[in-house]
Tab-separated table of C-alpha atoms in Angstrom:
chain	number	residue	atom	x	y	z
Z	20	MET	CA	110.869	151.318	34.363
Z	21	ALA	CA	114.413	152.796	35.827
Z	22	THR	CA	116.595	155.542	34.905
Z	23	VAL	CA	120.367	155.375	34.989
Z	24	MET	CA	122.474	158.315	34.157
Z	25	GLN	CA	126.137	157.111	32.655
Z	26	LYS	CA	128.969	159.157	31.256
Z	27	ILE	CA	130.027	158.831	27.606
Z	28	LYS	CA	132.716	160.739	26.865
Z	29	ASP	CA	132.810	163.570	29.531
Z	30	ILE	CA	128.756	164.518	29.526
Z	31	GLU	CA	126.564	162.627	31.809
Z	32	ASP	CA	123.751	160.747	29.933
Z	33	GLU	CA	120.681	159.634	31.348
Z	34	LEU	CA	119.705	156.035	30.333
Z	35	LEU	CA	116.166	155.231	30.342
Z	36	ASP	CA	115.632	150.662	30.932
Z	37	LEU	CA	112.257	150.108	29.939
Z	38	PRO	CA	109.881	147.141	29.738
Z	39	GLY	CA	110.029	145.287	27.213
Z	40	ILE	CA	107.969	145.710	24.027
Z	41	ILE	CA	105.257	142.992	22.921
Z	42	GLU	CA	103.168	142.324	19.684
Z	43	GLY	CA	100.732	143.751	20.096
Z	44	ALA	CA	101.977	146.776	22.085
Z	45	LYS	CA	101.529	149.761	19.771
Z	46	ASP	CA	97.504	148.988	20.560
Z	47	GLY	CA	98.055	149.683	24.473
Z	48	LYS	CA	98.711	145.454	25.278
Z	49	GLY	CA	100.690	145.300	28.234
Z	50	ARG	CA	101.007	148.351	28.755
Z	51	GLY	CA	102.847	149.181	25.054
Z	52	ARG	CA	101.413	152.669	24.367
Z	53	GLN	CA	103.464	153.955	27.616
Z	54	VAL	CA	106.556	152.389	26.704
Z	55	ILE	CA	106.166	153.824	23.514
Z	56	SER	CA	105.188	157.066	24.090
Z	57	THR	CA	108.623	157.554	26.453
Z	58	ALA	CA	110.747	156.018	23.843
Z	59	ARG	CA	109.311	159.054	21.623
Z	60	THR	CA	110.812	161.381	23.394
Z	61	CYS	CA	114.565	160.050	24.191
Z	62	ASN	CA	117.251	161.314	21.214
Z	63	CYS	CA	118.385	157.395	20.350
Z	64	ILE	CA	116.962	154.718	20.620
Z	65	LEU	CA	118.881	150.979	22.056
Z	66	ILE	CA	117.526	147.959	21.418
Z	67	VAL	CA	118.967	144.762	23.174
Z	68	LEU	CA	118.467	141.955	20.448
Z	69	ASP	CA	119.276	138.361	21.447
Z	70	ALA	CA	121.553	136.932	18.643
Z	71	ILE	CA	120.645	133.768	18.773
Z	72	LYS	CA	117.236	135.190	17.231
Z	73	PRO	CA	117.890	139.056	16.799
Z	74	VAL	CA	115.653	139.436	13.066
Z	75	THR	CA	112.314	137.699	14.552
Z	76	HIS	CA	112.621	140.267	17.359
Z	77	LYS	CA	113.618	142.827	15.277
Z	78	ARG	CA	111.122	143.059	13.611
Z	79	LEU	CA	108.713	142.447	15.778
Z	80	ILE	CA	109.699	145.572	17.916
Z	81	GLU	CA	110.121	147.429	14.301
Z	82	LYS	CA	106.469	146.869	13.684
Z	83	GLU	CA	105.159	148.020	16.805
Z	84	LEU	CA	107.019	151.348	16.784
Z	85	GLU	CA	106.711	152.352	13.518
Z	86	GLY	CA	103.035	151.815	14.532
Z	87	PHE	CA	103.025	154.642	16.664
Z	88	GLY	CA	105.076	156.922	14.703
Z	89	ILE	CA	108.478	156.770	15.375
Z	90	ARG	CA	110.811	155.628	12.847
Z	91	LEU	CA	113.904	154.972	12.861
Z	92	ASN	CA	117.143	155.729	11.113
Z	93	LYS	CA	115.411	158.208	8.607
Z	94	GLU	CA	115.820	161.348	7.584
Z	95	PRO	CA	112.447	162.940	6.926
Z	96	PRO	CA	110.946	162.938	4.238
Z	97	ASN	CA	111.983	165.676	1.098
Z	98	LEU	CA	109.134	167.081	0.654
Z	99	THR	CA	106.936	169.889	1.527
Z	100	PHE	CA	103.076	169.584	1.470
Z	101	ARG	CA	101.028	173.105	2.315
Z	102	LYS	CA	97.522	173.087	2.073
Z	103	LYS	CA	94.974	176.074	0.524
Z	104	ASP	CA	91.481	177.388	0.551
Z	105	LYS	CA	91.340	176.628	-3.135
Z	106	GLY	CA	92.975	175.041	-6.972
Z	107	GLY	CA	92.558	171.592	-6.266
Z	108	ILE	CA	95.754	169.603	-5.983
Z	109	ASN	CA	98.989	170.355	-7.385
Z	110	LEU	CA	101.476	168.082	-7.381
Z	111	THR	CA	105.471	169.681	-8.611
Z	112	SER	CA	108.660	167.246	-8.340
Z	113	THR	CA	112.226	168.284	-9.213
Z	114	VAL	CA	112.800	164.657	-9.777
Z	115	THR	CA	111.540	161.323	-11.582
Z	116	ASN	CA	108.650	159.798	-9.353
Z	117	THR	CA	107.982	156.232	-10.022
Z	118	HIS	CA	105.989	155.377	-7.140
Z	119	LEU	CA	103.535	158.541	-6.773
Z	120	ASP	CA	101.621	160.036	-9.514
Z	121	LEU	CA	98.267	162.884	-9.226
Z	122	GLU	CA	95.874	160.431	-9.156
Z	123	THR	CA	97.932	158.527	-5.965
Z	124	VAL	CA	98.602	162.145	-4.513
Z	125	LYS	CA	94.827	162.821	-4.773
Z	126	ALA	CA	93.390	159.786	-3.459
Z	127	ILE	CA	95.869	160.102	-0.385
Z	128	CYS	CA	95.023	162.985	0.056
Z	129	SER	CA	90.598	162.413	0.388
Z	130	GLU	CA	91.206	159.654	2.709
Z	131	TYR	CA	92.443	162.750	4.986
Z	132	ARG	CA	89.293	165.534	3.533
Z	133	ILE	CA	92.482	167.720	1.798
Z	134	HIS	CA	90.936	168.968	-1.616
Z	135	ASN	CA	93.068	171.720	-2.097
Z	136	ALA	CA	96.689	171.865	-1.357
Z	137	ASP	CA	100.532	172.102	-2.439
Z	138	ILE	CA	102.491	168.605	-2.953
Z	139	ASN	CA	106.391	169.533	-4.488
Z	140	LEU	CA	108.403	166.238	-4.442
Z	141	ARG	CA	112.676	166.609	-4.323
Z	142	TYR	CA	112.937	163.078	-4.467
Z	143	ASP	CA	111.145	159.737	-4.909
Z	144	ALA	CA	109.005	159.938	-1.690
Z	145	THR	CA	106.550	156.883	-1.508
Z	146	ALA	CA	103.030	156.461	0.124
Z	147	ASP	CA	104.111	156.051	3.137
Z	148	ASP	CA	106.356	158.987	2.979
Z	149	LEU	CA	103.270	161.341	2.117
Z	150	ILE	CA	101.309	160.039	4.449
Z	151	ASP	CA	104.111	160.789	7.617
Z	152	VAL	CA	103.967	164.346	6.290
Z	153	ILE	CA	100.357	164.882	6.351
Z	154	GLU	CA	99.728	163.542	9.888
Z	155	GLY	CA	102.872	165.246	10.570
Z	156	SER	CA	102.870	163.055	14.329
Z	157	ARG	CA	105.958	161.151	12.938
Z	158	VAL	CA	109.326	161.634	15.307
Z	159	TYR	CA	113.224	160.336	13.298
Z	160	MET	CA	115.659	159.063	15.903
Z	161	PRO	CA	118.507	156.927	15.646
Z	162	CYS	CA	118.690	153.756	16.719
Z	163	ILE	CA	121.534	151.741	17.465
Z	164	TYR	CA	120.529	147.408	17.870
Z	165	ALA	CA	123.107	146.089	20.812
Z	166	LEU	CA	123.329	142.542	19.722
Z	167	ASN	CA	123.783	140.470	22.734
Z	168	LYS	CA	124.808	136.904	23.677
Z	169	ILE	CA	127.446	137.099	21.082
Z	170	ASP	CA	129.270	134.292	23.526
Z	171	GLN	CA	126.518	132.068	22.695
Z	172	ILE	CA	126.882	131.838	19.106
Z	173	THR	CA	129.998	130.679	16.103
Z	174	LEU	CA	132.329	133.400	15.239
Z	175	GLU	CA	131.370	133.283	11.535
Z	176	GLU	CA	127.956	134.062	12.751
Z	177	LEU	CA	128.914	136.596	14.515
Z	178	GLU	CA	130.966	137.996	11.015
Z	179	ILE	CA	127.795	138.034	9.113
Z	180	LEU	CA	125.571	139.470	12.168
Z	181	ASP	CA	128.406	142.566	11.984
Z	182	LYS	CA	127.617	143.456	8.993
Z	183	LEU	CA	124.449	144.645	9.326
Z	184	PRO	CA	124.277	148.449	9.409
Z	185	HIS	CA	123.502	150.047	12.758
Z	186	TYR	CA	124.126	146.788	14.291
Z	187	CYS	CA	126.642	146.758	17.900
Z	188	PRO	CA	127.337	143.207	19.046
Z	189	VAL	CA	128.199	142.656	22.440
Z	190	SER	CA	127.859	140.858	25.719
Z	191	ALA	CA	126.352	141.589	29.301
Z	192	HIS	CA	127.910	138.804	30.393
Z	193	LEU	CA	130.739	138.629	29.599
Z	194	GLU	CA	130.854	142.917	29.784
Z	195	TRP	CA	132.778	141.886	25.420
Z	196	ASN	CA	132.332	145.964	23.873
Z	197	LEU	CA	130.643	147.558	26.642
Z	198	ASP	CA	132.887	150.523	25.094
Z	199	GLY	CA	131.952	149.791	21.837
Z	200	LEU	CA	128.421	150.071	22.568
Z	201	LEU	CA	129.270	153.521	24.246
Z	202	GLU	CA	130.979	155.077	21.343
Z	203	LYS	CA	128.434	154.136	19.066
Z	204	VAL	CA	126.197	156.102	21.512
Z	205	TRP	CA	127.621	158.523	21.386
Z	206	GLU	CA	128.452	158.398	17.510
Z	207	TYR	CA	124.313	158.615	16.906
Z	208	LEU	CA	123.820	161.040	19.893
Z	209	ASP	CA	125.561	163.986	17.447
Z	210	LEU	CA	126.288	166.100	20.483
Z	211	THR	CA	127.682	169.330	20.228
Z	212	ARG	CA	129.326	170.742	23.095
Z	213	ILE	CA	129.328	174.504	23.971
Z	214	TYR	CA	131.132	176.369	26.344
Z	215	THR	CA	130.139	179.316	28.335
Z	216	LYS	CA	132.531	182.839	28.488
Z	217	PRO	CA	130.939	185.018	31.134
Z	218	LYS	CA	132.100	188.291	29.989
Z	219	GLY	CA	135.356	189.003	31.361
Z	220	VAL	CA	136.319	185.337	33.111
Z	221	ASN	CA	137.925	182.252	30.802
Z	222	PRO	CA	135.488	179.458	29.678
Z	223	ASP	CA	133.917	176.955	31.540
Z	224	TYR	CA	135.550	174.018	30.341
Z	225	GLU	CA	134.008	171.689	33.059
Z	226	ASP	CA	129.937	171.960	32.302
Z	227	PRO	CA	129.258	172.099	28.689
Z	228	VAL	CA	126.387	172.775	26.935
Z	229	ILE	CA	125.129	170.080	25.378
Z	230	LEU	CA	123.099	170.374	22.238
Z	231	SER	CA	121.950	168.080	19.167
Z	232	SER	CA	124.670	169.291	16.337
Z	233	LYS	CA	121.299	169.547	13.712
Z	234	ARG	CA	120.240	172.361	16.187
Z	235	ARG	CA	123.017	174.360	17.468
Z	236	THR	CA	122.015	177.832	16.747
Z	237	VAL	CA	121.455	180.571	19.245
Z	238	GLU	CA	118.268	180.719	19.519
Z	239	ASP	CA	118.212	176.660	20.980
Z	240	PHE	CA	121.323	177.732	22.573
Z	241	CYS	CA	119.445	179.950	25.153
Z	242	ASN	CA	116.407	177.709	25.022
Z	243	ARG	CA	118.056	175.314	26.513
Z	244	ILE	CA	119.121	177.514	29.163
Z	245	HIS	CA	115.799	179.338	29.843
Z	246	LYS	CA	112.720	179.712	27.680
Z	247	ASP	CA	112.474	183.352	28.892
Z	248	MET	CA	116.260	183.868	27.955
Z	249	LEU	CA	115.481	184.696	24.938
Z	250	LYS	CA	113.072	187.168	25.800
Z	251	GLN	CA	116.523	189.859	26.722
Z	252	PHE	CA	117.444	189.687	23.764
Z	253	LYS	CA	117.736	193.503	22.042
C-alpha cells in the first residue's frame, strides 16, 4: 500500500495505491478485507481496468466491493425506516411500487427479527435498497473507472468504451489523458474551498479549508478545523 500526494487544481489530494482485489477478497482472501476496509474511508474510488478485458475485471471488483457494503456511484436509498415498540409493520409510499409490497417488507423485516417499524418509500425502491437501510453499514461514494492500455486497442473499440458512464480512457505507459483523469477526479470529488478571514485581515487565498459540497455547513467547517471548536460557539 503506497501513499502519494497529488496536486489537483490548487489542492493537495492524498492518493492511496491499494493492492489488487482478487475474487473472494470480501471474505478475507489475499488480505482483501483489510484492503476494502481502507477503501471505505476514501472520498472517491479509482478502479484501474485493462482496456483489453475491462468488463470481466469490472464485474469482479464491483462484486467484492458490494459484498463489503460499498455502493459505487449510487445515492443512499430515498426511504425512511424507523423502529417502534408496537403496532406491527406499517408501509407507506408516495409513489407506485413495483418491487416492494407489504408482505415482502414484512418478510425482509422478519429476517432481521424486526416486528414493529414504520417504512416510508419516496421512490420505487427494491428489496436490496430496504436491506441496505436496515443494515445501515453501507457507504456511498463516487467511482471512476480508469481504462488503461488504450494504446493497445483500436480507435473503434475506444469510441465504444468511451460512451460508457464513469469511464476515463488513459495510457499510463504513454501518459495519454492523465490530465483528463485528474480533471475527472476533481469533478467526482465535488469539493468546496472555504477561505478563512481573520478579523481585520485580508482573506487567506493560499490555504483554503476543503469540504465536500454535500457537507459544508458552519458545523462541518468547525469540525474540519478542530472537534472542540463548536464548544466555543455561543
